[in-house]
CSV table of C-alpha atoms in Angstrom, one decimal:
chain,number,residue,atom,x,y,z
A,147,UNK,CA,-11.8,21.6,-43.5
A,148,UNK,CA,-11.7,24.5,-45.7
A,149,UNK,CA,-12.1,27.8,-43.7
A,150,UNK,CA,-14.9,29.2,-45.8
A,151,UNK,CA,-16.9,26.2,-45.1
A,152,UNK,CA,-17.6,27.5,-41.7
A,153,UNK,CA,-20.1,29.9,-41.2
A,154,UNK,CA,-21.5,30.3,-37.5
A,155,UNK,CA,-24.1,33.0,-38.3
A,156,UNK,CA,-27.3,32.2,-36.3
A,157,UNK,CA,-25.3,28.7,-36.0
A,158,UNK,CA,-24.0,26.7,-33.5
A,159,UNK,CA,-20.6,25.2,-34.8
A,160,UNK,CA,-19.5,22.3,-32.1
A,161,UNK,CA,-15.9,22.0,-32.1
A,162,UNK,CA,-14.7,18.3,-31.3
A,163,UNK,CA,-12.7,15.5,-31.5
A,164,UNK,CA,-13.0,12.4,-34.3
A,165,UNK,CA,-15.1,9.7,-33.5
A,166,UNK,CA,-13.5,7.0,-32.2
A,167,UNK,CA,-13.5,3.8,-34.1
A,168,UNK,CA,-16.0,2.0,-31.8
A,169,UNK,CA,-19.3,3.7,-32.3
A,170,UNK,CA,-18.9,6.0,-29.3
A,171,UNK,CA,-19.6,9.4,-29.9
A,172,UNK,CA,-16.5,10.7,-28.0
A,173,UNK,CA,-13.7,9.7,-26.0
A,174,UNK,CA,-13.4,12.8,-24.1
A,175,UNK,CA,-16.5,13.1,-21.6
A,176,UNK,CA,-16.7,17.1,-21.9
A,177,UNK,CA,-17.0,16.2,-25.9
A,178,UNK,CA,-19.8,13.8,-25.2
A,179,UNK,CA,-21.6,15.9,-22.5
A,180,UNK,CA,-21.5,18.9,-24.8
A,181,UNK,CA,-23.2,17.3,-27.7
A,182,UNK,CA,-25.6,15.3,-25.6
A,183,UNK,CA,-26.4,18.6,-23.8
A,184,UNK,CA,-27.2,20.0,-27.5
A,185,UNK,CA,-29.5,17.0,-28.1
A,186,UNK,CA,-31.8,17.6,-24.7
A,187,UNK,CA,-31.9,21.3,-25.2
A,188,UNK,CA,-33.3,20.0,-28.6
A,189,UNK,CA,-30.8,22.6,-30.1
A,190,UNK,CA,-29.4,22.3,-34.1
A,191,UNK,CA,-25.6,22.1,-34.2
A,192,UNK,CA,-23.2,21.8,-36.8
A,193,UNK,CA,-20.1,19.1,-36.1
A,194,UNK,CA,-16.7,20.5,-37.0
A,195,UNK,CA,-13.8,18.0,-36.1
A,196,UNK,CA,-10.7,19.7,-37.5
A,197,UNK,CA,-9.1,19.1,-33.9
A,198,UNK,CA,-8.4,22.6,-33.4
A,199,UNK,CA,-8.3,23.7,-29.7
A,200,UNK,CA,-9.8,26.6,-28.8
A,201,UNK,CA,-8.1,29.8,-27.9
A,202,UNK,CA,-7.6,28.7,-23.9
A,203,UNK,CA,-6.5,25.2,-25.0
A,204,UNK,CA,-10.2,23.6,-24.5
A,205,UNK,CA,-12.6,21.1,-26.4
A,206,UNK,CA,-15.1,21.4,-26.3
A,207,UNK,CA,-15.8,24.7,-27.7
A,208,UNK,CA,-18.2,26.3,-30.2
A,209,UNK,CA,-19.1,29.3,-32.6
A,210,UNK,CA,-22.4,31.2,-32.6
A,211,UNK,CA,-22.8,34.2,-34.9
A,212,UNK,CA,-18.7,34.7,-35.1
A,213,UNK,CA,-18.4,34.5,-31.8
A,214,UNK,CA,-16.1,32.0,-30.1
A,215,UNK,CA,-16.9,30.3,-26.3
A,216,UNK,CA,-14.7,27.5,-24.9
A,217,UNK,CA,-15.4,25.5,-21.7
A,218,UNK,CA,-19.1,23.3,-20.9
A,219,UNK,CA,-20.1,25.4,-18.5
A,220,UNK,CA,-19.7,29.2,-20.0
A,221,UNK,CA,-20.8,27.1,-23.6
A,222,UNK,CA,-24.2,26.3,-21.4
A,223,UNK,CA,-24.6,29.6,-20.0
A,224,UNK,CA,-24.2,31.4,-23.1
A,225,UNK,CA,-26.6,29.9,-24.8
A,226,UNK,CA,-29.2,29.7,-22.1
A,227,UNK,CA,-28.6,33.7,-22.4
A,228,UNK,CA,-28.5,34.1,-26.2
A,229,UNK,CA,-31.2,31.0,-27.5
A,230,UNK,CA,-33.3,31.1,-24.0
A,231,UNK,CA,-33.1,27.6,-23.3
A,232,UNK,CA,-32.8,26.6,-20.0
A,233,UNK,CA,-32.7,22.4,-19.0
A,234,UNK,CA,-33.2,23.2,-15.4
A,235,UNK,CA,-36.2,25.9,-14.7
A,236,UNK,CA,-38.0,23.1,-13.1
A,237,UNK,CA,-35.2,22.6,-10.2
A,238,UNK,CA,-35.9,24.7,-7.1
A,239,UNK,CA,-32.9,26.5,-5.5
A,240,UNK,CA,-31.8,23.4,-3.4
A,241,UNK,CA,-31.8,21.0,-6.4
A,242,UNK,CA,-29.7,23.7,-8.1
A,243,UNK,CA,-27.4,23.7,-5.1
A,244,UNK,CA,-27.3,19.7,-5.1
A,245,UNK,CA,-26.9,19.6,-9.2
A,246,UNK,CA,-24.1,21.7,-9.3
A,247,UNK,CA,-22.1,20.3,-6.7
A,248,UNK,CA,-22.5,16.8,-7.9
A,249,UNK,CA,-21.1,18.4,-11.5
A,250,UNK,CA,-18.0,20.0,-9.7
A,251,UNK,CA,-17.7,16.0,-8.3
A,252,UNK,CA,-18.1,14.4,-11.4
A,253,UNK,CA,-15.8,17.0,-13.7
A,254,UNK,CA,-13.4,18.3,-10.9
A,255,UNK,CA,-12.8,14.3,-8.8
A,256,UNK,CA,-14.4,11.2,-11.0
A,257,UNK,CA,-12.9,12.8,-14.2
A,258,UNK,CA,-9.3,12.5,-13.4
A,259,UNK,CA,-10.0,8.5,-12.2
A,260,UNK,CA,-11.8,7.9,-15.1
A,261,UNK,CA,-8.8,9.1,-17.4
A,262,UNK,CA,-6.5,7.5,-15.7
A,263,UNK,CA,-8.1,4.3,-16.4
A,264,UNK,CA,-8.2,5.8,-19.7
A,265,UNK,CA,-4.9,6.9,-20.5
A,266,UNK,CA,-2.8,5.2,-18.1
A,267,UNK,CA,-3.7,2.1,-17.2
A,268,UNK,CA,-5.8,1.0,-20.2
A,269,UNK,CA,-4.1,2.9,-22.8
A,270,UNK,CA,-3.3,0.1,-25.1
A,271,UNK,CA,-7.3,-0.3,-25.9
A,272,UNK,CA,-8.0,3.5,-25.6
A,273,UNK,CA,-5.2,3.6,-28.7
A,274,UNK,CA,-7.3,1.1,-30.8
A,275,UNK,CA,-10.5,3.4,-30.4
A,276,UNK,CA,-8.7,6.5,-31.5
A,277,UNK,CA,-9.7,7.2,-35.2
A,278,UNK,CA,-6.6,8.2,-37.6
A,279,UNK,CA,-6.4,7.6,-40.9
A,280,UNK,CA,-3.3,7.6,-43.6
A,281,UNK,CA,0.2,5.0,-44.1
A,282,UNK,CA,1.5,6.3,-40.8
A,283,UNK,CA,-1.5,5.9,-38.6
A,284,UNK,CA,-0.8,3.4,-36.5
A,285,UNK,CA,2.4,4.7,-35.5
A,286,UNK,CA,0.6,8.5,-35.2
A,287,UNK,CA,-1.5,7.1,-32.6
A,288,UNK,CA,0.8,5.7,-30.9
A,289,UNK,CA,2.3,8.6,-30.5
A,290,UNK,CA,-0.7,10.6,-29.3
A,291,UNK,CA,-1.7,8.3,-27.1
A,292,UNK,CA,1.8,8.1,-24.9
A,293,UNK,CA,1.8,11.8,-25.4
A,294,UNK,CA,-2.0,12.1,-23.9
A,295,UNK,CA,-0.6,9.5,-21.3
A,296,UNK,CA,2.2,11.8,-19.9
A,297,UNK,CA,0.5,15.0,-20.4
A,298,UNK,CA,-2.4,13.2,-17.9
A,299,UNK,CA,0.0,11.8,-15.4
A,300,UNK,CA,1.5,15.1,-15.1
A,301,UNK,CA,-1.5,17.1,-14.9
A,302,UNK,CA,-2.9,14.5,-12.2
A,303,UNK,CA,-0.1,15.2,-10.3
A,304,UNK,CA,-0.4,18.9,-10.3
A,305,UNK,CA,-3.8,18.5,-9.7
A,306,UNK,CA,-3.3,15.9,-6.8
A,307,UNK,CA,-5.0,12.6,-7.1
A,308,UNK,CA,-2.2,11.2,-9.2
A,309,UNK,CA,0.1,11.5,-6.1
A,310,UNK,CA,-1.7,8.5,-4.4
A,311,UNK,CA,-1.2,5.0,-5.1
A,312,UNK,CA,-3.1,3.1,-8.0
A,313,UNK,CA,-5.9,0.7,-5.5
A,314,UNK,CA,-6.4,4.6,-3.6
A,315,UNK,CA,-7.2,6.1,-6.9
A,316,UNK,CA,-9.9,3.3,-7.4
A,317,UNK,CA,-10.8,3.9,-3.8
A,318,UNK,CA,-11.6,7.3,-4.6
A,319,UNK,CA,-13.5,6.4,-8.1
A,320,UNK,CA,-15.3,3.8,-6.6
A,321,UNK,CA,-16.7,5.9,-3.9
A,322,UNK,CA,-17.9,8.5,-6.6
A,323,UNK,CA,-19.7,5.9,-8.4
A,324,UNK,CA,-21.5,4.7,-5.0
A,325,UNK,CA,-22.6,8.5,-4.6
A,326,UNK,CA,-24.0,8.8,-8.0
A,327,UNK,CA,-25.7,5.1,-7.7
A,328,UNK,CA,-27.2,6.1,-4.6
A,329,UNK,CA,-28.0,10.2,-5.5
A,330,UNK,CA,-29.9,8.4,-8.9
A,331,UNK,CA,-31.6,5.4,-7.0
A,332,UNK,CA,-34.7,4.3,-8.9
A,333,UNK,CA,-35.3,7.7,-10.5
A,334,UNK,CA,-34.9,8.1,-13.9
A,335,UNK,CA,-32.4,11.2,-14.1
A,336,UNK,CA,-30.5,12.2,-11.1
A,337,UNK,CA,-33.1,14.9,-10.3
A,338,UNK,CA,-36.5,13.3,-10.7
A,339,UNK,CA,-38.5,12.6,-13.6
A,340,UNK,CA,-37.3,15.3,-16.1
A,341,UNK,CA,-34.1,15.5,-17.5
A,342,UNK,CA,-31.8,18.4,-16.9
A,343,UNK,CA,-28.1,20.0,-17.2
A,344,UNK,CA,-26.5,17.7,-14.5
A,345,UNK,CA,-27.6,14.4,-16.6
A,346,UNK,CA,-25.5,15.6,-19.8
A,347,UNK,CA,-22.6,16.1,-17.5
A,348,UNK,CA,-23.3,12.5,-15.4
A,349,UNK,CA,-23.7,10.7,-18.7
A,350,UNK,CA,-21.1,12.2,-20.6
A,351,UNK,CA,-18.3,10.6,-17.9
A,352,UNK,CA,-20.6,7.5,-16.6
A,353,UNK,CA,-20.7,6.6,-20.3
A,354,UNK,CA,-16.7,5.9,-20.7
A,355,UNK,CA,-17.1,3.8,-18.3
A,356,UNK,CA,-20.2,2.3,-20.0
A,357,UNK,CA,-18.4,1.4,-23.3
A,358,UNK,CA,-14.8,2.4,-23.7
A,359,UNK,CA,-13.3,0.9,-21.1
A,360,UNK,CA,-13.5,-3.2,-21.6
A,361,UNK,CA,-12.6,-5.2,-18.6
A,362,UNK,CA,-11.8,-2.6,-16.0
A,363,UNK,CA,-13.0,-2.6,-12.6
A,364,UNK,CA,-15.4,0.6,-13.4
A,365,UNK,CA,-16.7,-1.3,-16.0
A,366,UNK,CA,-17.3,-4.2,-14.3
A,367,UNK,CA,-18.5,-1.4,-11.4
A,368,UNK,CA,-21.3,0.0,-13.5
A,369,UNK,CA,-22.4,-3.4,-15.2
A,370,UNK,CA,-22.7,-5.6,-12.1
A,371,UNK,CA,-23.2,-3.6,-8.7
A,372,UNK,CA,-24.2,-0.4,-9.4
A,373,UNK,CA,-26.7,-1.6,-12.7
A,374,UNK,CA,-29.2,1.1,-11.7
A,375,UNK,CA,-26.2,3.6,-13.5
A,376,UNK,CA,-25.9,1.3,-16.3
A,377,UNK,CA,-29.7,1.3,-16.9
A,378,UNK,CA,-29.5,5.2,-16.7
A,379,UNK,CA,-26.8,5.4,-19.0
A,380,UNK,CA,-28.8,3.2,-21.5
A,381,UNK,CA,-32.0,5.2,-21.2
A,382,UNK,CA,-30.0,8.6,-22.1
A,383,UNK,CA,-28.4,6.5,-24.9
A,384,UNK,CA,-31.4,5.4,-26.2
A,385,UNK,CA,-33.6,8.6,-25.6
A,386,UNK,CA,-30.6,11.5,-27.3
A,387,UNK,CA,-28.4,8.8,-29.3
A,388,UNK,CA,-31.2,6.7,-31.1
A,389,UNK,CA,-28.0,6.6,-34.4
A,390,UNK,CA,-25.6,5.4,-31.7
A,391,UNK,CA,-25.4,1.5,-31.5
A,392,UNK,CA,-23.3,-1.1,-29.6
A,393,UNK,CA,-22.7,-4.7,-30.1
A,394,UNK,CA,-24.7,-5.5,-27.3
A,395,UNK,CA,-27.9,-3.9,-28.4
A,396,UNK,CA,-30.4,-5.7,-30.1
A,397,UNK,CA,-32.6,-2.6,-30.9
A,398,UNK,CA,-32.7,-1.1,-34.3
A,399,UNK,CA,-33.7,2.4,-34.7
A,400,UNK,CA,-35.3,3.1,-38.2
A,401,UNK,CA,-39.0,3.2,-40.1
A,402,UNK,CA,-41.3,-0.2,-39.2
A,403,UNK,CA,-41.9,-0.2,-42.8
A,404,UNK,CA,-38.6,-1.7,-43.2
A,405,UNK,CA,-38.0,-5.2,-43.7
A,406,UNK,CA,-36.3,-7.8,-41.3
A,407,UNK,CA,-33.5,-8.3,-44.0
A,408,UNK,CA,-32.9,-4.5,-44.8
A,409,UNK,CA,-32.7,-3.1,-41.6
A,410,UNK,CA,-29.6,-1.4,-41.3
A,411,UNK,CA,-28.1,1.0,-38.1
A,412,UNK,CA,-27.4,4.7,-38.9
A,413,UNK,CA,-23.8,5.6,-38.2
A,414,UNK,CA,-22.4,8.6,-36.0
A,415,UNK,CA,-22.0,11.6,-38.4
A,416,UNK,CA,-18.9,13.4,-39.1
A,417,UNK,CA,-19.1,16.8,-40.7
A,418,UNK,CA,-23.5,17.0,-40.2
A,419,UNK,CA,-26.2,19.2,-39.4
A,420,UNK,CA,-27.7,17.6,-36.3
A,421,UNK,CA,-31.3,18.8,-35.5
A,422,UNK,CA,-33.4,16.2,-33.0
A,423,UNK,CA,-36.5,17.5,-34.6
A,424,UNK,CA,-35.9,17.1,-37.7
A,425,UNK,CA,-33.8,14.1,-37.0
A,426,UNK,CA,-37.5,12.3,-35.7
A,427,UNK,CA,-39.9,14.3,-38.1
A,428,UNK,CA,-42.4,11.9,-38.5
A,429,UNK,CA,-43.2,13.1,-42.0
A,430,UNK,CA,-39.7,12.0,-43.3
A,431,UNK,CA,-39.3,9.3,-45.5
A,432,UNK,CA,-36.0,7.4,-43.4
A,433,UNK,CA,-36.8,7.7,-39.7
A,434,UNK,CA,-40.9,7.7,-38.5
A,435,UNK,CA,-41.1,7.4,-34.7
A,436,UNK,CA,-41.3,10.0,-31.9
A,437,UNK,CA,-38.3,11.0,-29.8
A,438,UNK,CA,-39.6,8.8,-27.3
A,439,UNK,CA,-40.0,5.3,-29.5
A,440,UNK,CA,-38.2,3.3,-31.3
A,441,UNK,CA,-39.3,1.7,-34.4
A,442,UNK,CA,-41.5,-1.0,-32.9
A,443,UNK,CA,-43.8,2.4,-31.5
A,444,UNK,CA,-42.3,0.9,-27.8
A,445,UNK,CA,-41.6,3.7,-25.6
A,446,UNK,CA,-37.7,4.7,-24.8
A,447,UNK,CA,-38.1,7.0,-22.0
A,448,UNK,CA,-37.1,4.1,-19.8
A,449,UNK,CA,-34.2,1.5,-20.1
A,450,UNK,CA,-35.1,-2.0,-21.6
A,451,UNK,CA,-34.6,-3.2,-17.7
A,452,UNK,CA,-37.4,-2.2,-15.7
A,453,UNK,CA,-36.7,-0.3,-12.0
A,454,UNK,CA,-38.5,-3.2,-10.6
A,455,UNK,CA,-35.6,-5.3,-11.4
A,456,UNK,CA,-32.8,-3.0,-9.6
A,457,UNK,CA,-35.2,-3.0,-6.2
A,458,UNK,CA,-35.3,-6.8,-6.8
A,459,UNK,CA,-31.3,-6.6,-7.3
A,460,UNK,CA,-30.8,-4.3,-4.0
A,461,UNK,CA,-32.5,-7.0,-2.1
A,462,UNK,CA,-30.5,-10.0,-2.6
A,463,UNK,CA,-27.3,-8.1,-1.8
């Protein structure tokens, strides 16, 4: 993108990598958690995916009023400071304590299992969701990706986790899985009924395992045992991503006065201006329903599978 294109004044610019081919938002979790985080603070952004790293290496990162901030958690707190908004003033000080140490669990521990599955072990369908374009793109992914694959066994090693064997580094995601499964329960976001900071982190990673990594054991984790995650994971979809569809959703998201035969699903932007209010004004002529329906006027604030049917599930284990 052409430099003069960009203009951050009283705008947040996210900086982020391309969508992937597969109608997931990102492939990084930090990308996804950012811009999901955006969406519940109910905050415009701008995309910009010109796959520049920041100045400290990171993406995320973003631009507001010329001013450059790299990393999810200093992003978050910046803007809580400059725009006022604030996801969690409804935790007391203990549910601050417990959110922030299940984020340093999730993005410090569970991140680095997750990407080995990712870029190690699974890398040959990772490379078919990466999105490059031109006569040399197939063998320009393949590239990256064995690039991204050594860069993440060496940084696992450095960081520690990649020094144990294979079945102890699925011990160790397993067991972070079970603690998020049993933290979330029957409760729609892992801290009660209202959504806050830690879900955007918890979603951004539990949905990798959700729906970019087909036929793995955290895939088959989060879709058979632990289903109370997946049923969290599809309420936040639904709820923040109402654009974002998979093959295995049968809900369309778009005006009832449409007809059977028209109804088409709205794809993941690239270069847009993303505003969740505007995106669900009910006065527009595309899109009629409230944040919270979809276009039947049905609610979205919980997953298509009711918590009854997870009680019901614990008890016949």
């Amino acid at each position: 993108r052409k430099e003069q294109e960009l203009d951050s004044k009283d705008a947040i610019i996210l900086h982020q990598f391309s969508r992937p081919t597969n109608g997931v938002p990102s492939l990084s979790p930090f990308c996804l958690k950012m811009e999901t985080y955006l969406r519940m603070a109910d905050l415009p952004y701008q995309n910009y995916f010109d796959g520049k790293l920041s100045p400290q290496g990171k993406m995320p990162w973003i631009e507001y009023n010329h001013k450059q901030v790299s990393g999810t958690e200093f992003i978050i707190d910046f803007l809580e400071e400059k725009l006022g908004v604030n996801l969690n003033k409804h935790l007391g000080p203990h549910e601050r304590a417990v959110s922030r140490a299940v984020t340093k669990m999730v993005e410090e521990h569970f991140y680095w299992t997750l990407a080995y599955c990712q870029w190690v072990e699974n890398l040959h369908e990772t490379q078919k969701m990466v999105s490059l374009f031109g006569p040399f793109s197939d063998l320009l992914k393949w590239i990256l990706c064995h690039l991204t694959k050594g860069i993440v066994k060496r940084e696992m090693y450095g960081h520690g986790i990649g020094r144990f064997s294979e079945e102890e580094m699925y011990t160790l995601m397993e067991k972070d899985m079970r603690t998020l499964a049993g933290l979330l329960g029957d409760k729609k976001y892992i801290m009660g009924q209202n959504v806050s900071t830690v879900d955007a982190t918890v979603f951004g990673h539990l949905a990798q395992a959700m729906w970019t990594l087909p036929g793995t054991r955290p895939e088959r984790l989060i879709k058979g045992e632990l289903i109370n995650l997946a049923m969290y994971c599809e309420r936040i979809r639904r709820k923040f991503w109402p654009e974002w569809h998979h093959d295995d959703d049968n809900t369309l998201y778009e005006s009832e006065e449409s007809s059977e035969a028209s109804k088409t699903y709205s794809p993941l932007q690239d270069f847009s201006f993303y505003s969740r209010t505007e995106t669900f004004d009910e006065e527009g002529n595309s899109i009629s329903q409230t944040p919270d329906t979809d276009y039947t006027g049905h609610s979205l604030f919980d997953s298509d599978v009711d918590m009854d049917d997870y009680r019901d599930h614990e008890q016949c284990k």
